Tab-separated table of C-alpha atoms in Angstrom:
chain	number	residue	atom	x	y	z
A	20	UNK	CA	-3.303	28.524	-16.076
A	21	UNK	CA	-6.956	29.138	-16.797
A	22	UNK	CA	-9.165	28.938	-13.722
A	23	UNK	CA	-11.875	27.015	-15.531
A	24	UNK	CA	-12.719	23.550	-14.278
A	25	UNK	CA	-10.794	20.965	-16.356
A	26	UNK	CA	-12.880	18.924	-18.730
A	27	UNK	CA	-14.195	15.813	-16.994
A	28	UNK	CA	-13.684	17.162	-13.471
A	29	UNK	CA	-16.731	16.398	-11.267
A	30	UNK	CA	-18.487	19.405	-9.771
A	31	UNK	CA	-18.565	20.232	-6.082
A	32	UNK	CA	-15.926	20.725	-3.427
A	33	UNK	CA	-13.229	18.047	-2.977
A	34	UNK	CA	-14.965	16.786	0.167
A	35	UNK	CA	-18.287	16.593	-1.628
A	36	UNK	CA	-16.674	14.748	-4.521
A	37	UNK	CA	-15.039	12.338	-2.106
A	38	UNK	CA	-18.272	11.640	-0.257
A	39	UNK	CA	-20.060	10.997	-3.523
A	40	UNK	CA	-17.331	8.671	-4.779
A	41	UNK	CA	-17.147	6.685	-1.527
A	42	UNK	CA	-20.914	6.365	-1.384
A	43	UNK	CA	-20.833	5.170	-4.975
A	44	UNK	CA	-18.774	2.146	-3.949
A	45	UNK	CA	-21.852	0.730	-2.226
A	46	UNK	CA	-23.960	1.328	-5.348
A	47	UNK	CA	-21.826	-0.786	-7.678
A	48	UNK	CA	-23.613	-3.891	-8.921
A	49	UNK	CA	-22.297	-7.340	-8.049
A	50	UNK	CA	-21.753	-9.475	-11.146
A	51	UNK	CA	-19.356	-11.824	-12.942
A	52	UNK	CA	-16.418	-9.385	-12.608
A	53	UNK	CA	-15.865	-10.196	-8.955
A	54	UNK	CA	-14.289	-13.522	-8.037
A	55	UNK	CA	-15.635	-15.686	-5.247
A	56	UNK	CA	-18.897	-13.831	-4.609
A	57	UNK	CA	-22.178	-15.773	-4.420
A	58	UNK	CA	-23.695	-16.332	-7.873
A	59	UNK	CA	-27.154	-15.635	-6.476
A	60	UNK	CA	-25.986	-12.147	-5.439
A	61	UNK	CA	-25.730	-11.020	-9.064
A	62	UNK	CA	-27.642	-7.802	-9.569
A	63	UNK	CA	-27.494	-6.691	-5.956
A	64	UNK	CA	-25.529	-3.603	-5.101
A	65	UNK	CA	-22.456	-4.023	-2.932
A	66	UNK	CA	-24.318	-2.219	-0.154
A	67	UNK	CA	-27.291	-4.524	-0.419
A	68	UNK	CA	-25.073	-7.601	-0.310
A	69	UNK	CA	-23.145	-6.256	2.695
A	70	UNK	CA	-26.428	-5.595	4.514
A	71	UNK	CA	-27.309	-9.291	4.204
A	72	UNK	CA	-24.297	-10.151	6.400
A	73	UNK	CA	-23.802	-13.474	4.694
A	74	UNK	CA	-21.478	-16.116	6.096
A	75	UNK	CA	-18.352	-16.731	4.027
A	76	UNK	CA	-18.563	-20.500	4.505
A	77	UNK	CA	-22.273	-21.276	4.338
A	78	UNK	CA	-23.996	-18.595	2.269
A	79	UNK	CA	-22.969	-19.208	-1.304
A	80	UNK	CA	-19.442	-17.870	-1.709
A	81	UNK	CA	-17.426	-19.876	-4.228
A	82	UNK	CA	-13.809	-20.907	-4.084
A	83	UNK	CA	-11.251	-19.550	-4.339
A	84	UNK	CA	-12.205	-16.535	-2.256
A	85	UNK	CA	-9.955	-14.039	-0.484
A	86	UNK	CA	-11.050	-12.829	2.958
A	87	UNK	CA	-9.787	-9.824	4.909
A	88	UNK	CA	-10.179	-10.084	8.679
A	89	UNK	CA	-12.186	-7.166	10.070
A	90	UNK	CA	-10.700	-7.531	13.564
A	91	UNK	CA	-7.102	-7.828	12.401
A	92	UNK	CA	-7.439	-4.928	9.992
A	93	UNK	CA	-8.713	-2.697	12.776
A	94	UNK	CA	-5.897	-3.857	15.073
A	95	UNK	CA	-3.232	-3.031	12.483
A	96	UNK	CA	-4.693	0.388	11.721
A	97	UNK	CA	-4.789	1.307	15.387
A	98	UNK	CA	-1.314	-0.064	16.126
A	99	UNK	CA	0.414	1.994	13.428
A	100	UNK	CA	-1.509	5.110	14.430
A	101	UNK	CA	-0.216	4.640	17.975
A	102	UNK	CA	3.307	3.932	16.735
A	103	UNK	CA	3.504	7.073	14.593
A	104	UNK	CA	2.120	9.228	17.404
A	105	UNK	CA	4.490	7.754	19.988
A	106	UNK	CA	7.529	8.484	17.790
A	107	UNK	CA	6.465	11.926	16.609
A	108	UNK	CA	6.083	10.864	12.989
A	109	UNK	CA	3.628	11.989	10.360
A	110	UNK	CA	2.347	9.009	8.410
A	111	UNK	CA	1.628	8.683	4.692
A	112	UNK	CA	1.175	4.925	4.190
A	113	UNK	CA	1.991	3.573	0.752
A	114	UNK	CA	-1.394	3.105	-0.889
A	115	UNK	CA	-0.056	1.081	-3.812
A	116	UNK	CA	-0.160	-1.857	-1.395
A	117	UNK	CA	-3.955	-1.983	-1.496
A	118	UNK	CA	-5.234	0.629	-3.986
A	119	UNK	CA	-8.436	0.475	-1.967
A	120	UNK	CA	-10.120	3.865	-1.423
A	121	UNK	CA	-12.096	2.637	1.572
A	122	UNK	CA	-8.825	1.590	3.218
A	123	UNK	CA	-7.297	4.969	2.307
A	124	UNK	CA	-10.179	6.564	4.163
A	125	UNK	CA	-9.740	4.266	7.166
A	126	UNK	CA	-6.046	5.164	7.296
A	127	UNK	CA	-6.840	8.875	7.198
A	128	UNK	CA	-9.375	8.340	9.996
A	129	UNK	CA	-6.586	6.658	11.958
A	130	UNK	CA	-4.411	9.753	11.780
A	131	UNK	CA	-2.573	9.392	8.472
A	132	UNK	CA	-1.195	12.695	7.136
A	133	UNK	CA	-1.910	11.536	3.593
A	134	UNK	CA	-1.297	8.655	1.199
A	135	UNK	CA	1.871	7.644	-0.661
A	136	UNK	CA	1.541	6.393	-4.233
A	137	UNK	CA	3.826	5.370	-7.065
A	138	UNK	CA	2.369	6.177	-10.519
A	139	UNK	CA	-0.065	8.710	-12.054
A	140	UNK	CA	-2.983	6.283	-12.325
A	141	UNK	CA	-2.872	5.722	-8.575
A	142	UNK	CA	-2.874	9.469	-7.954
A	143	UNK	CA	-5.993	9.852	-10.105
A	144	UNK	CA	-7.764	7.129	-8.110
A	145	UNK	CA	-6.824	8.764	-4.814
A	146	UNK	CA	-7.975	12.171	-5.995
A	147	UNK	CA	-11.294	10.731	-7.204
A	148	UNK	CA	-11.877	9.610	-3.625
A	149	UNK	CA	-10.868	12.885	-2.041
A	150	UNK	CA	-7.322	12.329	-0.800
A	151	UNK	CA	-5.963	15.820	-0.145
A	152	UNK	CA	-2.298	15.012	0.588
A	153	UNK	CA	-0.333	12.742	-1.727
A	154	UNK	CA	3.338	11.821	-1.705
A	155	UNK	CA	4.418	10.298	-5.032
A	156	UNK	CA	7.472	8.125	-4.341
A	157	UNK	CA	8.748	8.470	-7.899
A	158	UNK	CA	10.062	11.107	-10.236
A	159	UNK	CA	7.160	12.213	-12.435
A	160	UNK	CA	8.254	12.971	-16.005
A	161	UNK	CA	5.116	11.994	-17.944
A	162	UNK	CA	3.951	15.175	-19.723
A	163	UNK	CA	0.302	14.106	-19.893
A	164	UNK	CA	0.241	13.286	-16.182
A	165	UNK	CA	1.932	16.575	-15.313
A	166	UNK	CA	-0.623	18.468	-17.385
A	167	UNK	CA	-3.463	16.778	-15.474
A	168	UNK	CA	-1.690	17.399	-12.165
A	169	UNK	CA	-1.233	21.109	-12.942
A	170	UNK	CA	-4.977	21.354	-13.539
A	171	UNK	CA	-5.742	19.503	-10.319
A	172	UNK	CA	-3.493	21.782	-8.279
A	173	UNK	CA	-4.999	24.890	-9.856
A	174	UNK	CA	-8.551	23.734	-9.255
A	175	UNK	CA	-8.015	22.816	-5.587
A	176	UNK	CA	-5.793	25.167	-3.564
A	177	UNK	CA	-5.984	22.814	-0.548
A	178	UNK	CA	-4.537	19.842	-2.456
A	179	UNK	CA	-0.940	19.133	-1.447
A	180	UNK	CA	1.227	16.999	-3.711
A	181	UNK	CA	4.902	16.075	-3.374
A	182	UNK	CA	7.082	13.896	-5.584
A	183	UNK	CA	10.671	12.796	-5.967
A	184	UNK	CA	13.298	14.347	-8.202
A	185	UNK	CA	16.576	12.505	-8.656
A	186	UNK	CA	18.147	13.869	-11.860
A	187	UNK	CA	18.772	17.141	-13.641
A	188	UNK	CA	17.244	15.624	-16.774
A	189	UNK	CA	14.101	14.775	-14.838
A	190	UNK	CA	13.854	18.338	-13.529
A	191	UNK	CA	14.207	19.679	-17.068
A	192	UNK	CA	11.419	17.415	-18.350
A	193	UNK	CA	9.115	18.336	-15.485
A	194	UNK	CA	9.777	22.030	-15.952
A	195	UNK	CA	9.106	21.883	-19.692
A	196	UNK	CA	5.856	19.949	-19.255
A	197	UNK	CA	4.572	22.251	-16.517
A	198	UNK	CA	5.439	25.386	-18.502
A	199	UNK	CA	3.636	23.963	-21.533
A	200	UNK	CA	0.627	23.248	-19.292
A	201	UNK	CA	0.580	26.846	-18.085
A	202	UNK	CA	1.019	25.765	-14.489
A	203	UNK	CA	0.414	28.642	-12.124
A	204	UNK	CA	1.296	26.868	-8.902
A	205	UNK	CA	4.757	25.388	-8.298
A	206	UNK	CA	4.969	21.629	-7.858
A	207	UNK	CA	6.561	20.595	-4.551
A	208	UNK	CA	9.478	18.171	-4.906
A	209	UNK	CA	11.898	16.343	-2.615
A	210	UNK	CA	15.353	15.265	-3.726
A	211	UNK	CA	15.712	11.488	-3.493
A	212	UNK	CA	18.987	10.176	-2.122
A	213	UNK	CA	19.726	6.652	-3.355
A	214	UNK	CA	20.222	3.942	-0.764
A	215	UNK	CA	23.642	3.082	-2.203
A	216	UNK	CA	25.350	1.892	-5.350
A	217	UNK	CA	23.259	-0.771	-7.016
A	218	UNK	CA	20.114	0.364	-5.196
A	219	UNK	CA	16.957	1.435	-6.967
A	220	UNK	CA	16.209	5.082	-7.832
A	221	UNK	CA	17.736	8.223	-6.359
A	222	UNK	CA	20.724	10.480	-6.916
A	223	UNK	CA	23.782	8.446	-5.979
A	224	UNK	CA	25.881	11.035	-4.147
A	225	UNK	CA	25.355	14.172	-2.100
A	226	UNK	CA	26.990	16.154	-4.926
A	227	UNK	CA	24.443	14.692	-7.349
A	228	UNK	CA	21.662	15.681	-4.961
A	229	UNK	CA	22.994	19.242	-4.817
A	230	UNK	CA	23.037	19.431	-8.611
A	231	UNK	CA	19.410	18.312	-8.721
A	232	UNK	CA	18.489	20.888	-6.079
A	233	UNK	CA	20.228	23.609	-8.093
A	234	UNK	CA	18.285	22.574	-11.179
A	235	UNK	CA	15.022	22.849	-9.207
A	236	UNK	CA	15.988	26.317	-7.955
A	237	UNK	CA	16.521	27.452	-11.553
A	238	UNK	CA	12.861	26.782	-12.432
A	239	UNK	CA	9.686	28.676	-11.642
A	240	UNK	CA	7.533	25.551	-11.846
A	241	UNK	CA	9.102	23.465	-9.067
A	242	UNK	CA	9.693	24.131	-5.369
A	243	UNK	CA	12.204	22.207	-3.261
A	244	UNK	CA	10.558	21.220	0.037
A	245	UNK	CA	12.803	18.470	1.405
A	246	UNK	CA	14.637	15.204	0.922
A	247	UNK	CA	13.518	11.590	0.888
A	248	UNK	CA	14.611	8.032	0.285
A	249	UNK	CA	13.792	4.374	0.728
A	250	UNK	CA	15.935	2.442	3.183
A	251	UNK	CA	14.429	-0.866	2.051
A	252	UNK	CA	16.807	-0.793	-0.924
A	253	UNK	CA	20.030	-0.562	1.090
A	254	UNK	CA	22.252	-3.279	-0.435
A	255	UNK	CA	22.913	-6.190	1.934
A	256	UNK	CA	20.808	-4.420	4.539
A	257	UNK	CA	21.692	-4.703	8.209
A	258	UNK	CA	20.492	-2.457	11.038
A	259	UNK	CA	23.826	-0.639	10.978
A	260	UNK	CA	23.811	-0.073	7.202
A	261	UNK	CA	20.199	1.060	7.188
A	262	UNK	CA	20.812	3.556	9.979
A	263	UNK	CA	23.959	4.816	8.255
A	264	UNK	CA	21.946	5.534	5.124
A	265	UNK	CA	19.209	7.292	7.099
A	266	UNK	CA	21.826	9.431	8.842
A	267	UNK	CA	23.098	10.456	5.386
A	268	UNK	CA	19.563	11.453	4.461
A	269	UNK	CA	19.203	13.590	7.591
A	270	UNK	CA	22.625	15.161	7.026
A	271	UNK	CA	21.633	15.996	3.439
A	272	UNK	CA	18.588	17.879	4.707
A	273	UNK	CA	20.741	19.755	7.226
A	274	UNK	CA	23.287	20.670	4.527
A	275	UNK	CA	20.540	21.888	2.194
A	276	UNK	CA	19.091	23.964	5.022
A	277	UNK	CA	22.459	25.499	5.922
A	278	UNK	CA	22.958	26.417	2.270
A	279	UNK	CA	19.604	28.216	2.204
A	280	UNK	CA	18.019	25.844	-0.290
A	281	UNK	CA	14.665	25.820	1.553
A	282	UNK	CA	14.175	29.601	1.670
A	283	UNK	CA	12.386	29.988	-1.654
A	284	UNK	CA	8.661	30.017	-2.262
A	285	UNK	CA	7.221	30.740	1.180
A	286	UNK	CA	8.008	27.289	2.569
A	287	UNK	CA	6.776	26.737	6.135
A	288	UNK	CA	8.270	23.286	6.824
A	289	UNK	CA	10.953	20.915	5.546
A	290	UNK	CA	9.955	17.367	4.622
A	291	UNK	CA	12.274	14.481	5.500
A	292	UNK	CA	10.736	11.178	4.455
A	293	UNK	CA	11.598	7.481	4.447
A	294	UNK	CA	10.091	4.243	5.632
A	295	UNK	CA	9.176	0.989	4.027
A	296	UNK	CA	7.602	-1.797	6.029
A	297	UNK	CA	10.782	-3.629	7.051
A	298	UNK	CA	12.883	-0.934	8.790
A	299	UNK	CA	10.540	1.697	10.168
A	300	UNK	CA	12.055	1.196	13.626
A	301	UNK	CA	15.349	2.468	12.215
A	302	UNK	CA	13.536	5.420	10.650
A	303	UNK	CA	11.947	6.269	13.998
A	304	UNK	CA	15.306	6.020	15.779
A	305	UNK	CA	17.269	8.164	13.335
A	306	UNK	CA	14.512	10.706	12.757
A	307	UNK	CA	14.296	11.222	16.527
A	308	UNK	CA	17.753	12.773	16.263
A	309	UNK	CA	17.059	15.217	13.428
A	310	UNK	CA	18.777	18.477	14.394
A	311	UNK	CA	16.965	21.813	14.532
A	312	UNK	CA	16.659	23.410	11.117
A	313	UNK	CA	15.624	26.932	10.220
A	314	UNK	CA	12.088	25.613	9.611
A	315	UNK	CA	9.977	22.982	11.371
A	316	UNK	CA	10.484	19.437	10.058
A	317	UNK	CA	7.738	17.100	8.845
A	318	UNK	CA	9.085	13.628	9.632
A	319	UNK	CA	7.115	11.570	7.148
A	320	UNK	CA	6.927	7.766	7.430
A	321	UNK	CA	5.561	5.854	4.413
A	322	UNK	CA	5.188	2.194	5.501
A	323	UNK	CA	2.144	0.617	3.856
A	324	UNK	CA	2.172	-3.179	4.070
A	325	UNK	CA	1.076	-3.025	7.713
A	326	UNK	CA	-2.570	-2.568	6.741
A	327	UNK	CA	-2.979	-6.281	6.019
A	328	UNK	CA	0.482	-7.492	7.076
A	329	UNK	CA	1.245	-11.021	5.797
A	330	UNK	CA	2.194	-14.592	6.618
A	331	UNK	CA	5.672	-14.601	5.146
A	332	UNK	CA	8.018	-11.808	4.132
A	333	UNK	CA	6.856	-9.071	6.507
A	334	UNK	CA	5.931	-11.460	9.297
A	335	UNK	CA	9.654	-12.241	9.540
A	336	UNK	CA	10.976	-8.727	8.848
A	337	UNK	CA	8.553	-6.527	10.769
A	338	UNK	CA	10.308	-4.108	13.135
A	339	UNK	CA	7.888	-5.202	15.847
A	340	UNK	CA	9.830	-8.467	15.985
A	341	UNK	CA	12.960	-6.491	16.870
A	342	UNK	CA	11.162	-4.252	19.368
A	343	UNK	CA	8.350	-6.436	20.765
A	344	UNK	CA	7.378	-3.888	23.419
A	345	UNK	CA	5.936	-1.765	20.592
A	346	UNK	CA	3.229	-4.353	19.847
A	347	UNK	CA	2.641	-6.803	17.006
A	348	UNK	CA	0.940	-6.654	13.621
A	349	UNK	CA	-1.489	-9.440	12.712
A	350	UNK	CA	-1.754	-11.091	9.282
A	351	UNK	CA	-5.211	-10.134	8.041
A	352	UNK	CA	-5.574	-12.083	4.776
A	353	UNK	CA	-6.680	-15.669	4.313
A	354	UNK	CA	-7.304	-17.221	0.912
A	355	UNK	CA	-9.789	-20.085	0.949
A	356	UNK	CA	-9.446	-22.690	-1.808
A	357	UNK	CA	-11.003	-26.096	-2.280
A	358	UNK	CA	-9.383	-29.481	-2.695
A	359	UNK	CA	-10.357	-30.625	-6.192
A	360	UNK	CA	-8.067	-33.632	-6.617
A	361	UNK	CA	-6.360	-36.153	-4.304
A	362	UNK	CA	-4.491	-38.395	-6.739
A	363	UNK	CA	-2.201	-40.020	-4.156
A	364	UNK	CA	-1.637	-40.155	-0.376
A	365	UNK	CA	1.222	-37.676	-0.791
A	366	UNK	CA	-0.419	-35.210	-3.129
A	367	UNK	CA	-3.481	-33.015	-3.529
A	368	UNK	CA	-4.508	-30.106	-5.712
A	369	UNK	CA	-6.514	-27.012	-4.809
A	370	UNK	CA	-8.335	-24.650	-7.148
A	371	UNK	CA	-6.223	-21.549	-6.402
A	372	UNK	CA	-3.046	-20.668	-8.261
A	373	UNK	CA	-1.014	-17.742	-9.513
A	374	UNK	CA	-4.142	-15.867	-10.592
A	375	UNK	CA	-5.404	-15.883	-6.995
A	376	UNK	CA	-2.478	-16.021	-4.565
A	377	UNK	CA	0.609	-13.878	-4.046
A	378	UNK	CA	3.706	-15.861	-4.958
A	379	UNK	CA	6.457	-13.350	-5.824
A	380	UNK	CA	8.212	-13.717	-2.457
A	381	UNK	CA	6.828	-16.758	-0.635
A	382	UNK	CA	4.381	-19.505	-1.504
A	383	UNK	CA	1.038	-19.630	0.340
A	384	UNK	CA	1.110	-21.226	3.767
A	385	UNK	CA	-1.481	-23.934	4.529
A	386	UNK	CA	-3.092	-22.967	7.840
A	387	UNK	CA	-6.569	-24.412	8.255
A	388	UNK	CA	-8.891	-27.088	6.879
A	389	UNK	CA	-12.690	-26.796	6.930
A	390	UNK	CA	-15.011	-29.797	6.519
A	391	UNK	CA	-18.698	-30.068	7.431
A	392	UNK	CA	-18.617	-26.750	9.280
A	393	UNK	CA	-15.655	-27.641	11.499
A	394	UNK	CA	-12.225	-25.967	11.216
A	395	UNK	CA	-8.877	-27.405	12.322
A	396	UNK	CA	-5.158	-26.865	11.771
A	397	UNK	CA	-3.728	-27.946	8.425
A	398	UNK	CA	-1.263	-30.376	10.003
A	399	UNK	CA	0.885	-32.201	7.470
A	400	UNK	CA	-0.274	-30.004	4.567
A	401	UNK	CA	1.979	-27.669	2.564
A	402	UNK	CA	1.844	-25.841	-0.770
A	403	UNK	CA	4.991	-26.451	-2.809
A	404	UNK	CA	4.130	-24.975	-6.227
A	405	UNK	CA	1.514	-22.946	-8.089
A	406	UNK	CA	0.155	-23.280	-11.600
A	407	UNK	CA	-2.117	-20.654	-13.118
A	408	UNK	CA	-5.255	-22.026	-11.440
A	409	UNK	CA	-3.983	-24.885	-9.261
A	410	UNK	CA	-2.016	-25.134	-6.078
A	411	UNK	CA	0.255	-28.164	-5.707
A	412	UNK	CA	-0.120	-29.577	-2.211
A	413	UNK	CA	2.087	-32.089	-0.402
A	414	UNK	CA	0.554	-34.169	2.351
A	415	UNK	CA	2.403	-36.174	4.984
A	416	UNK	CA	0.912	-39.284	6.649
A	417	UNK	CA	-0.773	-37.325	9.443
A	418	UNK	CA	-2.639	-35.069	6.989
A	419	UNK	CA	-6.407	-35.498	6.887
A	420	UNK	CA	-7.398	-33.948	3.585
A	421	UNK	CA	-10.196	-34.940	1.222
A	422	UNK	CA	-11.649	-33.733	-2.053
A	423	UNK	CA	-14.165	-31.013	-1.219
A	424	UNK	CA	-12.349	-29.699	1.867
A	425	UNK	CA	-11.688	-25.970	2.087
A	426	UNK	CA	-8.026	-25.130	2.685
A	427	UNK	CA	-7.228	-21.760	4.305
A	428	UNK	CA	-3.974	-20.195	3.141
A	429	UNK	CA	-1.822	-17.427	4.573
A	430	UNK	CA	-0.294	-15.167	1.920
A	431	UNK	CA	2.948	-13.293	1.299
A	432	UNK	CA	3.204	-10.544	0.397
A	433	UNK	CA	0.359	-7.987	0.629
A	434	UNK	CA	1.244	-5.881	-2.419
A	435	UNK	CA	0.563	-8.785	-4.773
A	436	UNK	CA	-2.445	-10.051	-2.851
A	437	UNK	CA	-4.654	-6.992	-3.223
A	438	UNK	CA	-3.980	-6.655	-6.947
A	439	UNK	CA	-5.575	-10.029	-7.785
A	440	UNK	CA	-8.962	-9.263	-6.199
A	441	UNK	CA	-11.235	-6.374	-7.160
A	442	UNK	CA	-13.810	-6.879	-4.405
A	443	UNK	CA	-12.638	-8.468	-1.159
A	444	UNK	CA	-15.015	-9.626	1.597
A	445	UNK	CA	-14.330	-8.060	4.998
A	446	UNK	CA	-14.994	-10.928	7.382
A	447	UNK	CA	-15.520	-11.163	11.131
A	448	UNK	CA	-14.071	-14.050	13.125
A	449	UNK	CA	-17.285	-16.092	12.908
A	450	UNK	CA	-17.357	-15.816	9.097
A	451	UNK	CA	-19.867	-12.967	8.854
A	452	UNK	CA	-19.115	-10.698	5.892
A	453	UNK	CA	-19.733	-7.093	6.934
A	454	UNK	CA	-18.416	-5.170	3.934
A	455	UNK	CA	-16.508	-5.465	0.653
A	456	UNK	CA	-13.235	-3.699	-0.150
A	457	UNK	CA	-13.005	-2.416	-3.734
A	458	UNK	CA	-9.521	-2.191	-5.278
A	459	UNK	CA	-8.318	-0.286	-8.366
A	460	UNK	CA	-5.220	-1.740	-10.020
């Protein structure tokens, strides 16, 4: 590969590029693109608006508006940093949950090894903001993306990138694309073991995994560095079935090591990776028993939903519920909508719907009502359906709800909350907005 800087690549070192990109977030102008922000803020930069420390409820924000709790975010970041350290795990949280570079940076500051992503666009965003270690939890067979990646690896010798391989065909496509791109630096890959028949991606059997590893070894463009999987896809998951799958993953790494599959290419550690947001306690337990290999092992956890947590799916499934001595995550999102219609004593409508609230797993949960500056519990209020821009609300006799009230909603789940909002107010407990989180979906 030519050593010239690829066309369109910003000048400067990766850290300089990252600092410039992060600083640029504060220079973006506030305008009609960003939902819920005060109309009279149009034309200000994000930094200028943040410096005003406006109140979410009294200083011109319009409904619906999504708020991210500053205190709860900080709690969740610190808790998972402590958890990973306590269990001897490296941590590459799944960034596709938020696609928010400022949150990527906060996670790195809280000890994250790197960031996990899912598709090439997300990798480009992370690289623009200086992320130096990326785990792509997918097989990458897009020739254009591989060409860009080969350039990125050549231009920055400190950039570390890993991705899945789960098929011989995939290895062949990757090899062909990288050879065509003139790649001079091998691409690090981990063989993905499927979580069972009927699960999502991954080679289905250990023999299939060995065939994929052999295909990698036959190339000069790829380097096998470990094994990985996703226990969240174990069919009919129970603690026993999840741990059984994770033990298979560990045994696969040990078998590969015994067969000498990790001796090529100057490798200095073996990567064993798993961990969604529902079973990371099982990952910690099983990974604690990884046997000694011929190389040190990087035990890489990838849970990502923790950063905001939620008020539904993960609230019920979080491993901290099973092991309460480890601590507790706090739901950090609240969507504020306004009652716009009260056609009967049993029914009301709010001005937030599918375009604003996550709904793929659980409907929003009515939590609080604000009227005339006072906030109280949303007793007798529940959301039972969503239209594009309306929430259908049921009210029981004890509900006190009027047109004009603000209704605070808990959301489930985080991955489809972040993607609906490009600029999210970061809000302290008293309603003061201290910053704005930019997302890139």
